[in-house]
mmCIF file of C-alpha atoms in Angstrom:
data_model
loop_
_atom_site.group_PDB
_atom_site.id
_atom_site.type_symbol
_atom_site.label_atom_id
_atom_site.label_comp_id
_atom_site.label_asym_id
_atom_site.label_seq_id
_atom_site.Cartn_x
_atom_site.Cartn_y
_atom_site.Cartn_z
ATOM 1 C CA UNK A 1 0.000 0.000 0.000
ATOM 2 C CA UNK A 2 2.807 2.340 0.973
ATOM 3 C CA UNK A 3 4.741 1.456 -2.185
ATOM 4 C CA UNK A 4 1.694 2.286 -4.339
ATOM 5 C CA UNK A 5 1.304 5.667 -2.618
ATOM 6 C CA UNK A 6 4.988 6.521 -3.154
ATOM 7 C CA UNK A 7 4.754 5.512 -6.815
ATOM 8 C CA UNK A 8 1.664 7.670 -7.314
ATOM 9 C CA UNK A 9 3.306 10.684 -5.687
ATOM 10 C CA UNK A 10 6.501 10.210 -7.718
ATOM 11 C CA UNK A 11 4.504 10.007 -10.949
ATOM 12 C CA UNK A 12 2.593 13.153 -9.971
ATOM 13 C CA UNK A 13 5.784 15.124 -9.269
ATOM 14 C CA UNK A 14 7.447 13.948 -12.490
ATOM 15 C CA UNK A 15 4.430 14.877 -14.630
ATOM 16 C CA UNK A 16 3.948 18.276 -12.988
ATOM 17 C CA UNK A 17 7.669 19.023 -13.351
ATOM 18 C CA UNK A 18 7.589 18.137 -17.060
ATOM 19 C CA UNK A 19 4.475 20.268 -17.598
ATOM 20 C CA UNK A 20 6.042 23.195 -15.722
ATOM 21 C CA UNK A 21 9.150 23.002 -17.931
ATOM 22 C CA UNK A 22 7.015 22.846 -21.101
ATOM 23 C CA UNK A 23 4.993 25.896 -20.100
ATOM 24 C CA UNK A 24 7.957 27.933 -18.787
ATOM 25 C CA UNK A 25 10.327 27.163 -21.674
ATOM 26 C CA UNK A 26 8.810 29.720 -24.134
ATOM 27 C CA UNK A 27 8.949 32.466 -21.502
ATOM 28 C CA UNK A 28 12.557 31.673 -20.588
ATOM 29 C CA UNK A 29 13.474 31.645 -24.284
ATOM 30 C CA UNK A 30 11.775 35.030 -24.770
ATOM 31 C CA UNK A 31 13.689 36.541 -21.831
ATOM 32 C CA UNK A 32 17.023 35.257 -23.181
ATOM 33 C CA UNK A 33 16.351 36.561 -26.702
ATOM 34 C CA UNK A 34 15.168 39.913 -25.354
ATOM 35 C CA UNK A 35 18.520 40.563 -23.627
ATOM 36 C CA UNK A 36 20.641 39.222 -26.517
ATOM 37 C CA UNK A 37 22.587 41.552 -28.903
ATOM 38 C CA UNK A 38 20.212 44.082 -30.464
ATOM 39 C CA UNK A 39 20.040 45.146 -34.112
ATOM 40 C CA UNK A 40 20.572 48.855 -34.733
ATOM 41 C CA UNK A 41 21.795 49.613 -31.190
ATOM 42 C CA UNK A 42 25.125 49.956 -29.415
ATOM 43 C CA UNK A 43 24.654 46.524 -27.817
ATOM 44 C CA UNK A 44 26.279 44.231 -30.381
ATOM 45 C CA UNK A 45 27.822 41.730 -27.918
ATOM 46 C CA UNK A 46 26.695 39.968 -24.741
ATOM 47 C CA UNK A 47 23.541 40.439 -22.758
ATOM 48 C CA UNK A 48 21.976 43.874 -22.238
ATOM 49 C CA UNK A 49 18.834 45.972 -22.582
ATOM 50 C CA UNK A 50 19.341 47.235 -26.132
ATOM 51 C CA UNK A 51 16.144 45.563 -27.340
ATOM 52 C CA UNK A 52 14.156 47.107 -24.488
ATOM 53 C CA UNK A 53 15.567 50.550 -25.287
ATOM 54 C CA UNK A 54 14.635 50.098 -28.935
ATOM 55 C CA UNK A 55 11.137 48.939 -28.018
ATOM 56 C CA UNK A 56 10.703 51.806 -25.526
ATOM 57 C CA UNK A 57 11.219 54.392 -28.270
ATOM 58 C CA UNK A 58 9.251 52.599 -31.000
ATOM 59 C CA UNK A 59 6.303 54.473 -32.586
ATOM 60 C CA UNK A 60 4.297 56.392 -29.988
ATOM 61 C CA UNK A 61 6.545 55.025 -27.255
ATOM 62 C CA UNK A 62 6.093 52.138 -24.833
ATOM 63 C CA UNK A 63 4.432 54.299 -22.090
ATOM 64 C CA UNK A 64 1.646 55.286 -24.520
ATOM 65 C CA UNK A 65 0.993 51.696 -25.601
ATOM 66 C CA UNK A 66 1.003 50.495 -21.983
ATOM 67 C CA UNK A 67 -1.341 53.338 -20.989
ATOM 68 C CA UNK A 68 -3.783 52.347 -23.758
ATOM 69 C CA UNK A 69 -3.636 48.688 -22.694
ATOM 70 C CA UNK A 70 -4.254 49.602 -19.050
ATOM 71 C CA UNK A 71 -7.207 51.886 -19.874
ATOM 72 C CA UNK A 72 -8.730 49.188 -22.057
ATOM 73 C CA UNK A 73 -8.182 46.364 -19.568
ATOM 74 C CA UNK A 74 -9.292 48.217 -16.426
ATOM 75 C CA UNK A 75 -12.413 49.634 -18.129
ATOM 76 C CA UNK A 76 -13.468 46.223 -19.438
ATOM 77 C CA UNK A 77 -12.763 44.570 -16.078
ATOM 78 C CA UNK A 78 -14.761 47.085 -14.025
ATOM 79 C CA UNK A 79 -17.701 46.995 -16.442
ATOM 80 C CA UNK A 80 -17.706 43.195 -16.533
ATOM 81 C CA UNK A 81 -17.589 42.835 -12.737
ATOM 82 C CA UNK A 82 -20.407 45.343 -12.145
ATOM 83 C CA UNK A 83 -22.712 43.971 -14.846
ATOM 84 C CA UNK A 84 -21.952 40.303 -14.150
ATOM 85 C CA UNK A 85 -22.468 40.713 -10.392
ATOM 86 C CA UNK A 86 -25.804 42.519 -10.723
ATOM 87 C CA UNK A 87 -26.975 40.268 -13.551
ATOM 88 C CA UNK A 88 -25.907 37.084 -11.775
ATOM 89 C CA UNK A 89 -27.634 38.238 -8.575
ATOM 90 C CA UNK A 90 -30.870 38.909 -10.491
ATOM 91 C CA UNK A 91 -30.796 35.462 -12.100
ATOM 92 C CA UNK A 92 -30.024 33.784 -8.765
ATOM 93 C CA UNK A 93 -32.466 35.576 -6.476
ATOM 94 C CA UNK A 94 -35.372 37.102 -8.433
ATOM 95 C CA UNK A 95 -38.257 35.503 -10.279
ATOM 96 C CA UNK A 96 -39.431 37.179 -13.468
ATOM 97 C CA UNK A 97 -41.103 36.173 -16.683
ATOM 98 C CA UNK A 98 -38.784 34.554 -19.238
ATOM 99 C CA UNK A 99 -35.858 34.273 -16.802
ATOM 100 C CA UNK A 100 -34.663 30.884 -18.042
ATOM 101 C CA UNK A 101 -35.060 31.866 -21.702
ATOM 102 C CA UNK A 102 -33.123 35.082 -21.118
ATOM 103 C CA UNK A 103 -30.358 33.170 -19.328
ATOM 104 C CA UNK A 104 -30.032 30.768 -22.254
ATOM 105 C CA UNK A 105 -29.865 33.721 -24.658
ATOM 106 C CA UNK A 106 -27.087 35.305 -22.596
ATOM 107 C CA UNK A 107 -25.101 32.060 -22.612
ATOM 108 C CA UNK A 108 -25.633 31.690 -26.354
ATOM 109 C CA UNK A 109 -23.331 34.689 -26.900
ATOM 110 C CA UNK A 110 -20.450 32.340 -26.047
ATOM 111 C CA UNK A 111 -21.254 30.320 -29.160
ATOM 112 C CA UNK A 112 -20.762 33.303 -31.490
ATOM 113 C CA UNK A 113 -17.171 33.678 -32.748
ATOM 114 C CA UNK A 114 -15.535 37.105 -32.798
ATOM 115 C CA UNK A 115 -15.100 37.057 -36.569
ATOM 116 C CA UNK A 116 -18.852 36.772 -37.231
ATOM 117 C CA UNK A 117 -19.530 40.078 -35.451
ATOM 118 C CA UNK A 118 -16.552 42.206 -36.437
ATOM 119 C CA UNK A 119 -18.099 43.870 -39.497
ATOM 120 C CA UNK A 120 -21.483 44.623 -37.828
ATOM 121 C CA UNK A 121 -19.627 45.925 -34.781
ATOM 122 C CA UNK A 122 -17.438 48.128 -36.965
ATOM 123 C CA UNK A 123 -20.513 49.704 -38.617
ATOM 124 C CA UNK A 124 -22.419 50.045 -35.357
ATOM 125 C CA UNK A 125 -19.526 51.595 -33.436
ATOM 126 C CA UNK A 126 -18.965 54.053 -36.279
ATOM 127 C CA UNK A 127 -22.643 55.104 -36.169
ATOM 128 C CA UNK A 128 -22.603 55.826 -32.426
ATOM 129 C CA UNK A 129 -19.221 57.561 -32.561
ATOM 130 C CA UNK A 130 -17.231 54.965 -30.613
ATOM 131 C CA UNK A 131 -14.902 53.802 -33.387
ATOM 132 C CA UNK A 132 -11.265 54.397 -32.489
ATOM 133 C CA UNK A 133 -12.346 54.691 -28.841
ATOM 134 C CA UNK A 134 -10.759 52.664 -26.051
ATOM 135 C CA UNK A 135 -14.029 52.851 -24.129
ATOM 136 C CA UNK A 136 -15.902 51.516 -27.169
ATOM 137 C CA UNK A 137 -13.568 48.511 -27.417
ATOM 138 C CA UNK A 138 -13.947 47.994 -23.656
ATOM 139 C CA UNK A 139 -17.726 47.795 -24.171
ATOM 140 C CA UNK A 140 -17.304 45.173 -26.889
ATOM 141 C CA UNK A 141 -14.919 43.116 -24.764
ATOM 142 C CA UNK A 142 -17.379 43.367 -21.853
ATOM 143 C CA UNK A 143 -20.123 42.043 -24.110
ATOM 144 C CA UNK A 144 -18.112 38.921 -24.902
ATOM 145 C CA UNK A 145 -17.153 38.375 -21.243
ATOM 146 C CA UNK A 146 -20.681 38.767 -19.896
ATOM 147 C CA UNK A 147 -21.948 35.170 -20.502
ATOM 148 C CA UNK A 148 -19.093 33.615 -18.545
ATOM 149 C CA UNK A 149 -19.330 36.300 -15.849
ATOM 150 C CA UNK A 150 -23.088 35.986 -15.353
ATOM 151 C CA UNK A 151 -22.851 32.188 -15.336
ATOM 152 C CA UNK A 152 -20.164 32.264 -12.630
ATOM 153 C CA UNK A 153 -21.904 34.888 -10.514
ATOM 154 C CA UNK A 154 -25.335 33.278 -10.737
ATOM 155 C CA UNK A 155 -23.970 29.944 -9.495
ATOM 156 C CA UNK A 156 -21.968 31.624 -6.732
ATOM 157 C CA UNK A 157 -24.931 33.698 -5.499
ATOM 158 C CA UNK A 158 -27.131 30.579 -5.585
ATOM 159 C CA UNK A 159 -24.658 28.798 -3.294
ATOM 160 C CA UNK A 160 -24.986 31.510 -0.602
ATOM 161 C CA UNK A 161 -27.669 30.584 1.995
ATOM 162 C CA UNK A 162 -30.707 32.822 1.606
ATOM 163 C CA UNK A 163 -30.890 33.073 5.404
ATOM 164 C CA UNK A 164 -27.864 35.406 5.394
ATOM 165 C CA UNK A 165 -29.686 37.862 3.168
ATOM 166 C CA UNK A 166 -32.900 37.538 5.193
ATOM 167 C CA UNK A 167 -30.984 38.243 8.400
ATOM 168 C CA UNK A 168 -29.496 41.394 6.890
ATOM 169 C CA UNK A 169 -32.969 42.583 5.831
ATOM 170 C CA UNK A 170 -34.317 41.932 9.327
ATOM 171 C CA UNK A 171 -31.433 43.949 10.788
ATOM 172 C CA UNK A 172 -32.559 46.998 8.837
ATOM 173 C CA UNK A 173 -30.683 46.732 5.523
ATOM 174 C CA UNK A 174 -32.559 47.475 2.335
ATOM 175 C CA UNK A 175 -32.119 45.243 -0.735
ATOM 176 C CA UNK A 176 -29.124 47.155 -2.071
ATOM 177 C CA UNK A 177 -27.389 47.217 1.329
ATOM 178 C CA UNK A 178 -27.942 43.471 1.768
ATOM 179 C CA UNK A 179 -26.506 42.899 -1.703
ATOM 180 C CA UNK A 180 -23.498 45.166 -1.153
ATOM 181 C CA UNK A 181 -22.674 44.326 2.476
ATOM 182 C CA UNK A 182 -23.578 40.633 2.678
ATOM 183 C CA UNK A 183 -23.783 39.013 -0.736
ATOM 184 C CA UNK A 184 -20.786 40.656 -2.415
ATOM 185 C CA UNK A 185 -18.297 39.667 0.330
ATOM 186 C CA UNK A 186 -19.705 36.123 0.277
ATOM 187 C CA UNK A 187 -18.909 35.695 -3.430
ATOM 188 C CA UNK A 188 -15.568 37.552 -3.462
ATOM 189 C CA UNK A 189 -13.611 34.595 -4.985
ATOM 190 C CA UNK A 190 -16.045 34.450 -7.922
ATOM 191 C CA UNK A 191 -15.734 38.213 -8.441
ATOM 192 C CA UNK A 192 -11.944 37.900 -8.504
ATOM 193 C CA UNK A 193 -12.196 35.038 -11.007
ATOM 194 C CA UNK A 194 -14.509 36.973 -13.320
ATOM 195 C CA UNK A 195 -12.335 40.074 -13.042
ATOM 196 C CA UNK A 196 -9.144 38.133 -13.733
ATOM 197 C CA UNK A 197 -10.595 36.451 -16.822
ATOM 198 C CA UNK A 198 -11.892 39.772 -18.106
ATOM 199 C CA UNK A 199 -8.599 41.557 -17.462
ATOM 200 C CA UNK A 200 -6.504 38.903 -19.204
ATOM 201 C CA UNK A 201 -8.867 38.811 -22.198
ATOM 202 C CA UNK A 202 -8.696 42.601 -22.584
ATOM 203 C CA UNK A 203 -4.943 42.762 -21.925
ATOM 204 C CA UNK A 204 -4.224 40.197 -24.652
ATOM 205 C CA UNK A 205 -6.925 41.282 -27.106
ATOM 206 C CA UNK A 206 -5.743 41.749 -30.664
ATOM 207 C CA UNK A 207 -8.545 41.123 -33.179
ATOM 208 C CA UNK A 208 -11.170 43.549 -31.849
ATOM 209 C CA UNK A 209 -8.579 46.271 -31.240
ATOM 210 C CA UNK A 210 -7.217 45.760 -34.762
ATOM 211 C CA UNK A 211 -10.647 46.411 -36.292
ATOM 212 C CA UNK A 212 -11.919 49.182 -34.045
ATOM 213 C CA UNK A 213 -8.850 51.193 -33.025
ATOM 214 C CA UNK A 214 -6.585 53.508 -34.994
ATOM 215 C CA UNK A 215 -2.817 53.782 -34.690
ATOM 216 C CA UNK A 216 -3.042 56.608 -32.115
ATOM 217 C CA UNK A 217 -4.978 54.370 -29.671
ATOM 218 C CA UNK A 218 -3.128 51.113 -30.261
ATOM 219 C CA UNK A 219 -2.630 48.886 -27.211
ATOM 220 C CA UNK A 220 0.625 46.995 -26.741
ATOM 221 C CA UNK A 221 -0.363 43.787 -28.667
ATOM 222 C CA UNK A 222 -1.022 45.847 -31.824
ATOM 223 C CA UNK A 223 2.248 47.712 -31.403
ATOM 224 C CA UNK A 224 4.133 44.413 -31.160
ATOM 225 C CA UNK A 225 2.848 43.299 -34.557
ATOM 226 C CA UNK A 226 4.001 46.517 -36.194
ATOM 227 C CA UNK A 227 7.276 46.408 -34.285
ATOM 228 C CA UNK A 228 8.005 42.904 -35.552
ATOM 229 C CA UNK A 229 8.354 43.908 -39.206
ATOM 230 C CA UNK A 230 11.582 45.627 -40.132
ATOM 231 C CA UNK A 231 13.090 46.623 -43.486
ATOM 232 C CA UNK A 232 13.358 44.016 -46.289
ATOM 233 C CA UNK A 233 10.896 41.753 -44.466
ATOM 234 C CA UNK A 234 13.382 40.829 -41.729
ATOM 235 C CA UNK A 235 11.698 40.114 -38.411
ATOM 236 C CA UNK A 236 13.192 41.875 -35.394
ATOM 237 C CA UNK A 237 12.995 39.041 -32.869
ATOM 238 C CA UNK A 238 14.911 40.961 -30.215
ATOM 239 C CA UNK A 239 12.619 43.972 -29.805
ATOM 240 C CA UNK A 240 9.515 41.829 -30.396
ATOM 241 C CA UNK A 241 10.391 39.391 -27.623
ATOM 242 C CA UNK A 242 11.245 42.330 -25.363
ATOM 243 C CA UNK A 243 7.692 43.559 -25.963
ATOM 244 C CA UNK A 244 6.329 40.071 -25.267
ATOM 245 C CA UNK A 245 8.157 40.003 -21.919
ATOM 246 C CA UNK A 246 6.786 43.436 -20.993
ATOM 247 C CA UNK A 247 3.303 42.293 -22.022
ATOM 248 C CA UNK A 248 3.565 39.058 -20.021
ATOM 249 C CA UNK A 249 4.976 40.267 -16.705
ATOM 250 C CA UNK A 250 1.940 42.319 -15.439
ATOM 251 C CA UNK A 251 -0.519 39.557 -16.342
ATOM 252 C CA UNK A 252 1.705 36.910 -14.750
ATOM 253 C CA UNK A 253 2.102 38.886 -11.505
ATOM 254 C CA UNK A 254 -1.646 39.519 -11.321
ATOM 255 C CA UNK A 255 -2.448 35.858 -11.942
ATOM 256 C CA UNK A 256 0.000 34.624 -9.291
ATOM 257 C CA UNK A 257 -1.217 37.203 -6.750
ATOM 258 C CA UNK A 258 -4.877 36.201 -7.218
ATOM 259 C CA UNK A 259 -4.338 32.488 -7.795
ATOM 260 C CA UNK A 260 -5.821 31.523 -4.419
ATOM 261 C CA UNK A 261 -9.086 33.360 -5.118
ATOM 262 C CA UNK A 262 -9.116 32.226 -8.733
ATOM 263 C CA UNK A 263 -9.044 28.490 -7.930
ATOM 264 C CA UNK A 264 -11.688 28.784 -5.203
ATOM 265 C CA UNK A 265 -13.945 31.042 -7.246
ATOM 266 C CA UNK A 266 -13.714 28.897 -10.344
ATOM 267 C CA UNK A 267 -14.633 25.695 -8.486
ATOM 268 C CA UNK A 268 -17.454 27.382 -6.545
ATOM 269 C CA UNK A 269 -18.942 29.054 -9.602
ATOM 270 C CA UNK A 270 -18.614 26.067 -11.879
ATOM 271 C CA UNK A 271 -19.893 23.361 -9.546
ATOM 272 C CA UNK A 272 -22.431 24.944 -7.215
ATOM 273 C CA UNK A 273 -25.770 26.399 -8.126
#
């Protein structure tokens, strides 16, 4: 029995180690290439930050691209959390005509690929004056994140005992106060999970930004594509991988910092309800 347990644990550690190496290898390779000798800079030998310097000064400048990415990601995340929390609470707690049909319609958005909506979105955003607007793209990204967010929040709110909410109402809270002071803290892991998914989707978005944003509002992923192509069709791997590292680090730090909430929220929202 003991031998079987040791064998199982050894197999688990070997497999997880192999998977960790497979997933980390591209990032390690990108870091090494990003600090290797840089084309068109003074760093022609050894390791250094020539590629980062080149990327920093490219086009509108790295601070502008990072600022656009942050505005886009934070706007989409806040909108998704607010709408998913209120929508999920309504589906979990209130009874109204057509609730199940409406919930199915919301989930059906997940079945629609981005490409099928890009042209209609382009026309619609142009008509309402939100083309080449970071807020407009944030609205579109929120739309695509809403089905997952509402699904997670509805299941998480359903798992909270109704007695907690009733007790808050008996203590003098109105419906909004019971929602804000009792229900929201109870589903905090699910909120973190929805927010993290939304932030990563917006931070890495390329297709929607490519269609709806101009060069002056480009986020970092769009800038990386333009940065990649140099004269005579030669790809500048150094500055491109430097941009990839800069793009990866904030998302990686955020994911590791919120990992505890993410795992709990994902299991609660996916299983309960």
